[in-house]
Amino acid sequence: MNQETKIIDENIQGQALMRETKNPEGKKLFLESYGCQMNFADSEIVASILIDKGYTTTQNYKEADVIFVNTCAIRDNAENRVRQRLQDYKKIKKDKPEALIGVLGCMAERLKSQFLEQEKLVDIVVGPDAYRDLPNLIEQAEGGQKAINVILSKEETYADIAPVRLDKNGVSAFVSIMRGCDNMCSFCVVPFTRGRERSRDPESIVRECKEAFEAGYREVTLLGQNVDSYLYSGGGLKKEILTPEQKAASTNFAQLMEMVALVNPDLRVRFSTSHPKDMTDEVLEVMAKYENICNNIHLPVQSGSSKVLNRMNRGYTREWYLERIAAIRRIIPGCGISTDIITGFCGETEEDHQETISLMKEVGYDYAYMFSYSERPKTLAERKYKDDVSEEVKNRRLAEVVALQRDSSAVKAKEGVGKVHKVLIEGFSKKSEEMLMGRNSQNMVVVFPKGNHKKGDYVNVMVDRCTTSTLIGEVVG
Ligand code: SAH
Ligand code: SF4
Ligand code: F3S
């Protein structure tokens, strides 16, 4: 894989769970996750449900009794990768016919029984809202039946299930604050795979963050497809039918973030993903008020052309987006800003593409995830528009966007040189056990000699040089 595809598709590599639990009697579970952070957070719920039932985990699929792949359907290549993996896993059935293979998550929800009937790749198919049913489904499959539950829920938030943390470092934890998405961006499959938007009870969120802090975590990332749309009114009331009084009595995202920031000043707070149409100044003001809320916003723009944004059904224009960027710069000077970009969406002209380029230059992103458009079945775009930009043009535009972003990231890294950064240590650097790595508030990686420091500590690092994406320096005072 060349460097370029690595940047574009870093979430296409599956990640096996990292922690092993010990119950020598228990059946062995191998769990691999693809896709976004929400899927990783869901895998922690799945692990919790099954470990509760006596399962033990393994990192070697060949010795597993149950293999689960938590899948992503966002682009075609994400799905192809999962199909390949399932073919590999299926081979273990030659030696171990009783082993069960299950597909979870967004691709399970999208393809439903097709996995069992046409593709004959798996024994169990479970959508993102049906994980409580996993023990039953496994039992059914053990009895020789094919097991499937892809029912989407309007209420399920798994609020009461304490996730089993599967991260690598024990320092940063993901906390899911809502599920689903009601936005219907025309290119996007998520509303079909994850169902209606619903917000999780703030008390259970704060409790989970406290428990993470007590377990040694020093950073939480609050997760939702559109965190700015978070609204919890209690009593299962739907946002659309709330009276103005009920709305005022509900908890919004700014208020939730403040509650989490107050858990402990040494607990860093991050969140993802913000939506440009919904991001309020109130949220930015709360960020500015608390030192432990990181100065970093992921604000996906998708395109710099208002015409394309309109076809994408994003609910904002180029001008609106740039006004939101100006608000961030005004209220949180020095805030890191990252984005997502799609090249070659239906009807995108060369002029539209140049507008994306000029917007990127104007904003100067710290980081970006960049993709070429991949048509998804059932989406608005698939039904309404022609996927009329050739693969060649999509990829050429993507390469241009990637090159520009590389320059922009390098500029951002250079701006960090000669300054002191507060860093939360996550572990050893990739290259050497003599060096530690962590992130600054803007989410940039900082590397420095280890001295007597350890992961989970905060240190101030004076940065004296950089690569295109990493700051390097020494701990001071
Ligand atoms: N909820 C987030 C994004 C979730 S999906 C938001 O609204 O910003 C993550 C990213 O995948 C999107 O921001 C988009 O850039 C990309 N993406 C989604 N559907 C895609 C498709 N059909 N083809 C290419 N990229 C896509
Ligand atoms: Fe998809 Fe749009 Fe929802 Fe993001 S906001 S998950 S892009 S529909
Ligand atoms: Fe993929 Fe589902 Fe996330 S489609 S990006 S795993 S919400």
mmCIF file of N, CA and C in Angstrom, residues 199-303:
data_model
loop_
_atom_site.group_PDB
_atom_site.id
_atom_site.type_symbol
_atom_site.label_atom_id
_atom_site.label_comp_id
_atom_site.label_asym_id
_atom_site.label_seq_id
_atom_site.Cartn_x
_atom_site.Cartn_y
_atom_site.Cartn_z
ATOM 1 N N SER A 199 -30.390 10.417 21.586
ATOM 2 C CA SER A 199 -29.348 10.869 22.508
ATOM 3 C C SER A 199 -29.379 10.044 23.782
ATOM 4 N N ARG A 200 -28.219 9.849 24.343
ATOM 5 C CA ARG A 200 -28.088 9.032 25.550
ATOM 6 C C ARG A 200 -28.215 9.911 26.789
ATOM 7 N N ASP A 201 -28.785 9.340 27.832
ATOM 8 C CA ASP A 201 -28.962 10.023 29.111
ATOM 9 C C ASP A 201 -27.632 10.620 29.613
ATOM 10 N N PRO A 202 -27.594 11.956 29.851
ATOM 11 C CA PRO A 202 -26.325 12.593 30.245
ATOM 12 C C PRO A 202 -25.733 12.026 31.532
ATOM 13 N N GLU A 203 -26.604 11.620 32.463
ATOM 14 C CA GLU A 203 -26.061 11.079 33.715
ATOM 15 C C GLU A 203 -25.231 9.836 33.478
ATOM 16 N N SER A 204 -25.705 8.979 32.554
ATOM 17 C CA SER A 204 -24.946 7.751 32.293
ATOM 18 C C SER A 204 -23.641 8.074 31.556
ATOM 19 N N ILE A 205 -23.651 9.154 30.779
ATOM 20 C CA ILE A 205 -22.421 9.571 30.079
ATOM 21 C C ILE A 205 -21.390 10.074 31.094
ATOM 22 N N VAL A 206 -21.855 10.934 32.003
ATOM 23 C CA VAL A 206 -20.944 11.486 33.016
ATOM 24 C C VAL A 206 -20.407 10.354 33.903
ATOM 25 N N ARG A 207 -21.289 9.424 34.245
ATOM 26 C CA ARG A 207 -20.848 8.300 35.076
ATOM 27 C C ARG A 207 -19.750 7.511 34.359
ATOM 28 N N GLU A 208 -19.971 7.250 33.078
ATOM 29 C CA GLU A 208 -18.962 6.490 32.320
ATOM 30 C C GLU A 208 -17.626 7.239 32.267
ATOM 31 N N CYS A 209 -17.689 8.564 32.122
ATOM 32 C CA CYS A 209 -16.447 9.357 32.066
ATOM 33 C C CYS A 209 -15.731 9.322 33.415
ATOM 34 N N LYS A 210 -16.504 9.410 34.517
ATOM 35 C CA LYS A 210 -15.903 9.319 35.859
ATOM 36 C C LYS A 210 -15.223 7.976 36.051
ATOM 37 N N GLU A 211 -15.912 6.915 35.639
ATOM 38 C CA GLU A 211 -15.331 5.581 35.813
ATOM 39 C C GLU A 211 -14.048 5.442 34.993
ATOM 40 N N ALA A 212 -14.058 6.010 33.798
ATOM 41 C CA ALA A 212 -12.854 5.946 32.968
ATOM 42 C C ALA A 212 -11.708 6.677 33.672
ATOM 43 N N PHE A 213 -12.007 7.841 34.241
ATOM 44 C CA PHE A 213 -10.959 8.605 34.941
ATOM 45 C C PHE A 213 -10.413 7.795 36.118
ATOM 46 N N GLU A 214 -11.336 7.195 36.874
ATOM 47 C CA GLU A 214 -10.907 6.411 38.038
ATOM 48 C C GLU A 214 -10.080 5.203 37.622
ATOM 49 N N ALA A 215 -10.322 4.690 36.410
ATOM 50 C CA ALA A 215 -9.548 3.542 35.915
ATOM 51 C C ALA A 215 -8.227 3.986 35.285
ATOM 52 N N GLY A 216 -7.896 5.270 35.377
ATOM 53 C CA GLY A 216 -6.602 5.738 34.882
ATOM 54 C C GLY A 216 -6.650 6.461 33.548
ATOM 55 N N TYR A 217 -7.813 6.493 32.897
ATOM 56 C CA TYR A 217 -7.909 7.213 31.619
ATOM 57 C C TYR A 217 -7.794 8.720 31.879
ATOM 58 N N ARG A 218 -7.184 9.422 30.925
ATOM 59 C CA ARG A 218 -7.004 10.864 31.087
ATOM 60 C C ARG A 218 -7.620 11.650 29.925
ATOM 61 N N GLU A 219 -8.323 10.957 29.054
ATOM 62 C CA GLU A 219 -8.942 11.644 27.917
ATOM 63 C C GLU A 219 -10.192 10.863 27.498
ATOM 64 N N VAL A 220 -11.278 11.589 27.279
ATOM 65 C CA VAL A 220 -12.466 10.942 26.702
ATOM 66 C C VAL A 220 -12.824 11.657 25.400
ATOM 67 N N THR A 221 -13.239 10.892 24.421
ATOM 68 C CA THR A 221 -13.746 11.473 23.177
ATOM 69 C C THR A 221 -15.226 11.159 23.085
ATOM 70 N N LEU A 222 -16.048 12.202 23.103
ATOM 71 C CA LEU A 222 -17.503 12.024 23.044
ATOM 72 C C LEU A 222 -17.899 11.810 21.585
ATOM 73 N N LEU A 223 -18.609 10.723 21.320
ATOM 74 C CA LEU A 223 -18.855 10.332 19.936
ATOM 75 C C LEU A 223 -20.313 10.407 19.505
ATOM 76 N N GLY A 224 -20.522 10.928 18.309
ATOM 77 C CA GLY A 224 -21.825 10.893 17.660
ATOM 78 C C GLY A 224 -21.641 11.288 16.208
ATOM 79 N N GLN A 225 -22.564 10.931 15.340
ATOM 80 C CA GLN A 225 -22.438 11.331 13.930
ATOM 81 C C GLN A 225 -22.622 12.838 13.762
ATOM 82 N N ASN A 226 -23.337 13.445 14.695
ATOM 83 C CA ASN A 226 -23.551 14.887 14.641
ATOM 84 C C ASN A 226 -23.751 15.339 16.084
ATOM 85 N N VAL A 227 -22.638 15.546 16.792
ATOM 86 C CA VAL A 227 -22.728 15.807 18.239
ATOM 87 C C VAL A 227 -23.486 17.103 18.543
ATOM 88 N N ASP A 228 -23.446 18.060 17.617
ATOM 89 C CA ASP A 228 -24.126 19.341 17.858
ATOM 90 C C ASP A 228 -25.634 19.194 17.914
ATOM 91 N N SER A 229 -26.100 18.064 17.453
ATOM 92 C CA SER A 229 -27.534 17.826 17.451
ATOM 93 C C SER A 229 -27.984 17.073 18.717
ATOM 94 N N TYR A 230 -27.020 16.785 19.618
ATOM 95 C CA TYR A 230 -27.349 16.086 20.875
ATOM 96 C C TYR A 230 -28.405 16.871 21.649
ATOM 97 N N LEU A 231 -29.454 16.192 22.074
ATOM 98 C CA LEU A 231 -30.467 16.821 22.929
ATOM 99 C C LEU A 231 -31.176 15.728 23.714
ATOM 100 N N TYR A 232 -31.040 15.804 25.028
ATOM 101 C CA TYR A 232 -31.688 14.784 25.852
ATOM 102 C C TYR A 232 -32.778 15.421 26.701
ATOM 103 N N SER A 233 -33.983 14.913 26.520
ATOM 104 C CA SER A 233 -35.096 15.538 27.215
ATOM 105 C C SER A 233 -35.692 14.636 28.289
ATOM 106 N N GLY A 234 -35.167 13.425 28.446
ATOM 107 C CA GLY A 234 -35.733 12.515 29.451
ATOM 108 C C GLY A 234 -37.070 11.986 28.982
ATOM 109 N N GLY A 235 -37.498 10.931 29.608
ATOM 110 C CA GLY A 235 -38.827 10.393 29.315
ATOM 111 C C GLY A 235 -38.999 9.936 27.875
ATOM 112 N N GLY A 236 -37.898 9.749 27.165
ATOM 113 C CA GLY A 236 -37.958 9.209 25.807
ATOM 114 C C GLY A 236 -38.670 10.128 24.817
ATOM 115 N N LEU A 237 -38.787 11.422 25.147
ATOM 116 C CA LEU A 237 -39.478 12.327 24.227
ATOM 117 C C LEU A 237 -38.633 12.593 22.993
ATOM 118 N N LYS A 238 -39.267 12.622 21.851
ATOM 119 C CA LYS A 238 -38.562 12.880 20.597
ATOM 120 C C LYS A 238 -38.349 14.376 20.439
ATOM 121 N N LYS A 239 -37.176 14.705 19.933
ATOM 122 C CA LYS A 239 -36.783 16.095 19.775
ATOM 123 C C LYS A 239 -37.802 16.910 18.974
ATOM 124 N N GLU A 240 -38.353 16.288 17.922
ATOM 125 C CA GLU A 240 -39.226 17.028 16.990
ATOM 126 C C GLU A 240 -40.524 17.496 17.659
ATOM 127 N N ILE A 241 -40.956 16.785 18.701
ATOM 128 C CA ILE A 241 -42.262 17.135 19.269
ATOM 129 C C ILE A 241 -42.146 17.942 20.564
ATOM 130 N N LEU A 242 -40.919 18.359 20.924
ATOM 131 C CA LEU A 242 -40.760 19.095 22.173
ATOM 132 C C LEU A 242 -41.332 20.507 22.060
ATOM 133 N N THR A 243 -41.995 20.962 23.131
ATOM 134 C CA THR A 243 -42.419 22.365 23.190
ATOM 135 C C THR A 243 -41.176 23.206 23.485
ATOM 136 N N PRO A 244 -41.225 24.523 23.248
ATOM 137 C CA PRO A 244 -40.060 25.366 23.565
ATOM 138 C C PRO A 244 -39.640 25.224 25.026
ATOM 139 N N GLU A 245 -40.621 25.070 25.924
ATOM 140 C CA GLU A 245 -40.282 24.935 27.359
ATOM 141 C C GLU A 245 -39.529 23.625 27.605
ATOM 142 N N GLN A 246 -40.035 22.546 26.980
ATOM 143 C CA GLN A 246 -39.370 21.246 27.171
ATOM 144 C C GLN A 246 -37.953 21.275 26.596
ATOM 145 N N LYS A 247 -37.824 21.979 25.473
ATOM 146 C CA LYS A 247 -36.505 22.082 24.849
ATOM 147 C C LYS A 247 -35.530 22.799 25.785
ATOM 148 N N ALA A 248 -36.027 23.886 26.390
ATOM 149 C CA ALA A 248 -35.180 24.665 27.299
ATOM 150 C C ALA A 248 -34.780 23.837 28.512
ATOM 151 N N ALA A 249 -35.628 22.893 28.903
ATOM 152 C CA ALA A 249 -35.330 22.072 30.081
ATOM 153 C C ALA A 249 -34.473 20.853 29.725
ATOM 154 N N SER A 250 -34.158 20.668 28.441
ATOM 155 C CA SER A 250 -33.363 19.512 28.009
ATOM 156 C C SER A 250 -31.873 19.837 28.115
ATOM 157 N N THR A 251 -31.061 18.797 27.980
ATOM 158 C CA THR A 251 -29.607 18.997 27.989
ATOM 159 C C THR A 251 -29.117 19.032 26.549
ATOM 160 N N ASN A 252 -28.444 20.126 26.158
ATOM 161 C CA ASN A 252 -27.878 20.182 24.804
ATOM 162 C C ASN A 252 -26.393 19.831 24.838
ATOM 163 N N PHE A 253 -25.755 19.858 23.670
ATOM 164 C CA PHE A 253 -24.367 19.388 23.628
ATOM 165 C C PHE A 253 -23.423 20.277 24.434
ATOM 166 N N ALA A 254 -23.623 21.595 24.369
ATOM 167 C CA ALA A 254 -22.753 22.506 25.116
ATOM 168 C C ALA A 254 -22.856 22.190 26.615
ATOM 169 N N GLN A 255 -24.074 21.966 27.073
ATOM 170 C CA GLN A 255 -24.277 21.669 28.501
ATOM 171 C C GLN A 255 -23.665 20.317 28.879
ATOM 172 N N LEU A 256 -23.854 19.339 28.006
ATOM 173 C CA LEU A 256 -23.282 18.015 28.274
ATOM 174 C C LEU A 256 -21.760 18.112 28.374
ATOM 175 N N MET A 257 -21.159 18.845 27.429
ATOM 176 C CA MET A 257 -19.706 18.941 27.416
ATOM 177 C C MET A 257 -19.203 19.613 28.690
ATOM 178 N N GLU A 258 -19.929 20.605 29.158
ATOM 179 C CA GLU A 258 -19.552 21.270 30.403
ATOM 180 C C GLU A 258 -19.608 20.277 31.576
ATOM 181 N N MET A 259 -20.668 19.456 31.610
ATOM 182 C CA MET A 259 -20.782 18.455 32.681
ATOM 183 C C MET A 259 -19.583 17.508 32.654
ATOM 184 N N VAL A 260 -19.164 17.119 31.457
ATOM 185 C CA VAL A 260 -18.042 16.180 31.340
ATOM 186 C C VAL A 260 -16.730 16.877 31.710
ATOM 187 N N ALA A 261 -16.598 18.150 31.307
ATOM 188 C CA ALA A 261 -15.359 18.889 31.628
ATOM 189 C C ALA A 261 -15.192 19.017 33.139
ATOM 190 N N LEU A 262 -16.310 19.078 33.860
ATOM 191 C CA LEU A 262 -16.265 19.249 35.313
ATOM 192 C C LEU A 262 -15.956 17.948 36.062
ATOM 193 N N VAL A 263 -15.918 16.825 35.357
ATOM 194 C CA VAL A 263 -15.614 15.547 36.024
ATOM 195 C C VAL A 263 -14.270 15.652 36.735
ATOM 196 N N ASN A 264 -13.259 16.167 36.034
ATOM 197 C CA ASN A 264 -11.951 16.394 36.641
ATOM 198 C C ASN A 264 -11.116 17.272 35.703
ATOM 199 N N PRO A 265 -10.424 18.292 36.257
ATOM 200 C CA PRO A 265 -9.625 19.155 35.362
ATOM 201 C C PRO A 265 -8.504 18.387 34.654
ATOM 202 N N ASP A 266 -8.125 17.218 35.181
ATOM 203 C CA ASP A 266 -7.080 16.423 34.528
ATOM 204 C C ASP A 266 -7.634 15.435 33.504
ATOM 205 N N LEU A 267 -8.948 15.503 33.254
ATOM 206 C CA LEU A 267 -9.522 14.654 32.212
ATOM 207 C C LEU A 267 -9.741 15.508 30.969
ATOM 208 N N ARG A 268 -8.979 15.193 29.920
ATOM 209 C CA ARG A 268 -9.162 15.928 28.671
ATOM 210 C C ARG A 268 -10.449 15.499 27.983
ATOM 211 N N VAL A 269 -11.113 16.461 27.344
ATOM 212 C CA VAL A 269 -12.354 16.159 26.639
ATOM 213 C C VAL A 269 -12.180 16.489 25.156
ATOM 214 N N ARG A 270 -12.483 15.520 24.315
ATOM 215 C CA ARG A 270 -12.553 15.751 22.865
ATOM 216 C C ARG A 270 -13.923 15.286 22.388
ATOM 217 N N PHE A 271 -14.252 15.578 21.140
ATOM 218 C CA PHE A 271 -15.540 15.123 20.616
ATOM 219 C C PHE A 271 -15.473 15.022 19.104
ATOM 220 N N SER A 272 -16.367 14.219 18.540
ATOM 221 C CA SER A 272 -16.409 14.021 17.090
ATOM 222 C C SER A 272 -17.733 13.336 16.744
ATOM 223 N N THR A 273 -18.469 13.785 15.759
ATOM 224 C CA THR A 273 -18.129 14.760 14.758
ATOM 225 C C THR A 273 -19.066 15.961 14.850
ATOM 226 N N SER A 274 -18.516 17.165 14.602
ATOM 227 C CA SER A 274 -19.362 18.356 14.567
ATOM 228 C C SER A 274 -19.956 18.498 13.180
ATOM 229 N N HIS A 275 -21.130 19.085 13.114
ATOM 230 C CA HIS A 275 -21.748 19.337 11.804
ATOM 231 C C HIS A 275 -21.845 20.841 11.577
ATOM 232 N N PRO A 276 -21.310 21.327 10.446
ATOM 233 C CA PRO A 276 -21.282 22.778 10.212
ATOM 234 C C PRO A 276 -22.655 23.442 10.307
ATOM 235 N N LYS A 277 -23.708 22.724 9.959
ATOM 236 C CA LYS A 277 -25.017 23.390 9.980
ATOM 237 C C LYS A 277 -25.536 23.569 11.414
ATOM 238 N N ASP A 278 -25.028 22.766 12.350
ATOM 239 C CA ASP A 278 -25.568 22.784 13.712
ATOM 240 C C ASP A 278 -24.613 23.316 14.779
ATOM 241 N N MET A 279 -23.343 23.524 14.439
ATOM 242 C CA MET A 279 -22.373 23.921 15.461
ATOM 243 C C MET A 279 -22.649 25.356 15.948
ATOM 244 N N THR A 280 -22.908 25.479 17.258
ATOM 245 C CA THR A 280 -23.307 26.782 17.805
ATOM 246 C C THR A 280 -22.136 27.508 18.472
ATOM 247 N N ASP A 281 -22.283 28.818 18.628
ATOM 248 C CA ASP A 281 -21.297 29.592 19.390
ATOM 249 C C ASP A 281 -21.286 29.146 20.846
ATOM 250 N N GLU A 282 -22.428 28.685 21.338
ATOM 251 C CA GLU A 282 -22.493 28.230 22.731
ATOM 252 C C GLU A 282 -21.481 27.096 22.968
ATOM 253 N N VAL A 283 -21.390 26.182 22.013
ATOM 254 C CA VAL A 283 -20.421 25.083 22.119
ATOM 255 C C VAL A 283 -19.004 25.650 22.135
ATOM 256 N N LEU A 284 -18.733 26.603 21.241
ATOM 257 C CA LEU A 284 -17.386 27.174 21.154
ATOM 258 C C LEU A 284 -17.034 27.911 22.446
ATOM 259 N N GLU A 285 -18.029 28.568 23.031
ATOM 260 C CA GLU A 285 -17.770 29.308 24.272
ATOM 261 C C GLU A 285 -17.457 28.365 25.438
ATOM 262 N N VAL A 286 -18.157 27.243 25.493
ATOM 263 C CA VAL A 286 -17.836 26.260 26.543
ATOM 264 C C VAL A 286 -16.410 25.728 26.333
ATOM 265 N N MET A 287 -16.044 25.497 25.062
ATOM 266 C CA MET A 287 -14.680 25.024 24.786
ATOM 267 C C MET A 287 -13.642 26.031 25.278
ATOM 268 N N ALA A 288 -13.938 27.327 25.060
ATOM 269 C CA ALA A 288 -12.990 28.366 25.442
ATOM 270 C C ALA A 288 -12.900 28.499 26.961
ATOM 271 N N LYS A 289 -13.987 28.155 27.645
ATOM 272 C CA LYS A 289 -14.060 28.359 29.093
ATOM 273 C C LYS A 289 -13.253 27.309 29.875
ATOM 274 N N TYR A 290 -13.153 26.093 29.362
ATOM 275 C CA TYR A 290 -12.511 25.014 30.115
ATOM 276 C C TYR A 290 -11.192 24.613 29.475
ATOM 277 N N GLU A 291 -10.131 24.688 30.265
ATOM 278 C CA GLU A 291 -8.794 24.368 29.763
ATOM 279 C C GLU A 291 -8.725 22.905 29.316
ATOM 280 N N ASN A 292 -9.485 22.031 29.989
ATOM 281 C CA ASN A 292 -9.361 20.602 29.660
ATOM 282 C C ASN A 292 -10.208 20.172 28.467
ATOM 283 N N ILE A 293 -10.998 21.066 27.889
ATOM 284 C CA ILE A 293 -11.647 20.713 26.616
ATOM 285 C C ILE A 293 -10.659 21.070 25.512
ATOM 286 N N CYS A 294 -10.262 20.072 24.735
ATOM 287 C CA CYS A 294 -9.182 20.287 23.768
ATOM 288 C C CYS A 294 -9.586 21.252 22.666
ATOM 289 N N ASN A 295 -8.592 22.047 22.247
ATOM 290 C CA ASN A 295 -8.818 23.023 21.183
ATOM 291 C C ASN A 295 -8.657 22.352 19.829
ATOM 292 N N ASN A 296 -9.644 21.591 19.474
ATOM 293 C CA ASN A 296 -9.572 20.847 18.230
ATOM 294 C C ASN A 296 -10.996 20.537 17.775
ATOM 295 N N ILE A 297 -11.293 20.887 16.528
ATOM 296 C CA ILE A 297 -12.641 20.620 16.020
ATOM 297 C C ILE A 297 -12.534 19.911 14.679
ATOM 298 N N HIS A 298 -13.243 18.798 14.583
ATOM 299 C CA HIS A 298 -13.324 18.109 13.288
ATOM 300 C C HIS A 298 -14.626 18.563 12.635
ATOM 301 N N LEU A 299 -14.495 19.356 11.579
ATOM 302 C CA LEU A 299 -15.671 19.964 10.955
ATOM 303 C C LEU A 299 -15.694 19.606 9.465
ATOM 304 N N PRO A 300 -16.287 18.444 9.146
ATOM 305 C CA PRO A 300 -16.257 17.968 7.758
ATOM 306 C C PRO A 300 -16.947 18.936 6.803
ATOM 307 N N VAL A 301 -16.241 19.338 5.746
ATOM 308 C CA VAL A 301 -16.827 20.273 4.790
ATOM 309 C C VAL A 301 -17.396 19.530 3.580
ATOM 310 N N GLN A 302 -16.753 18.450 3.196
ATOM 311 C CA GLN A 302 -17.110 17.583 2.046
ATOM 312 C C GLN A 302 -16.797 18.232 0.706
ATOM 313 N N SER A 303 -17.194 19.501 0.502
ATOM 314 C CA SER A 303 -16.913 20.184 -0.768
ATOM 315 C C SER A 303 -16.866 21.689 -0.521
#
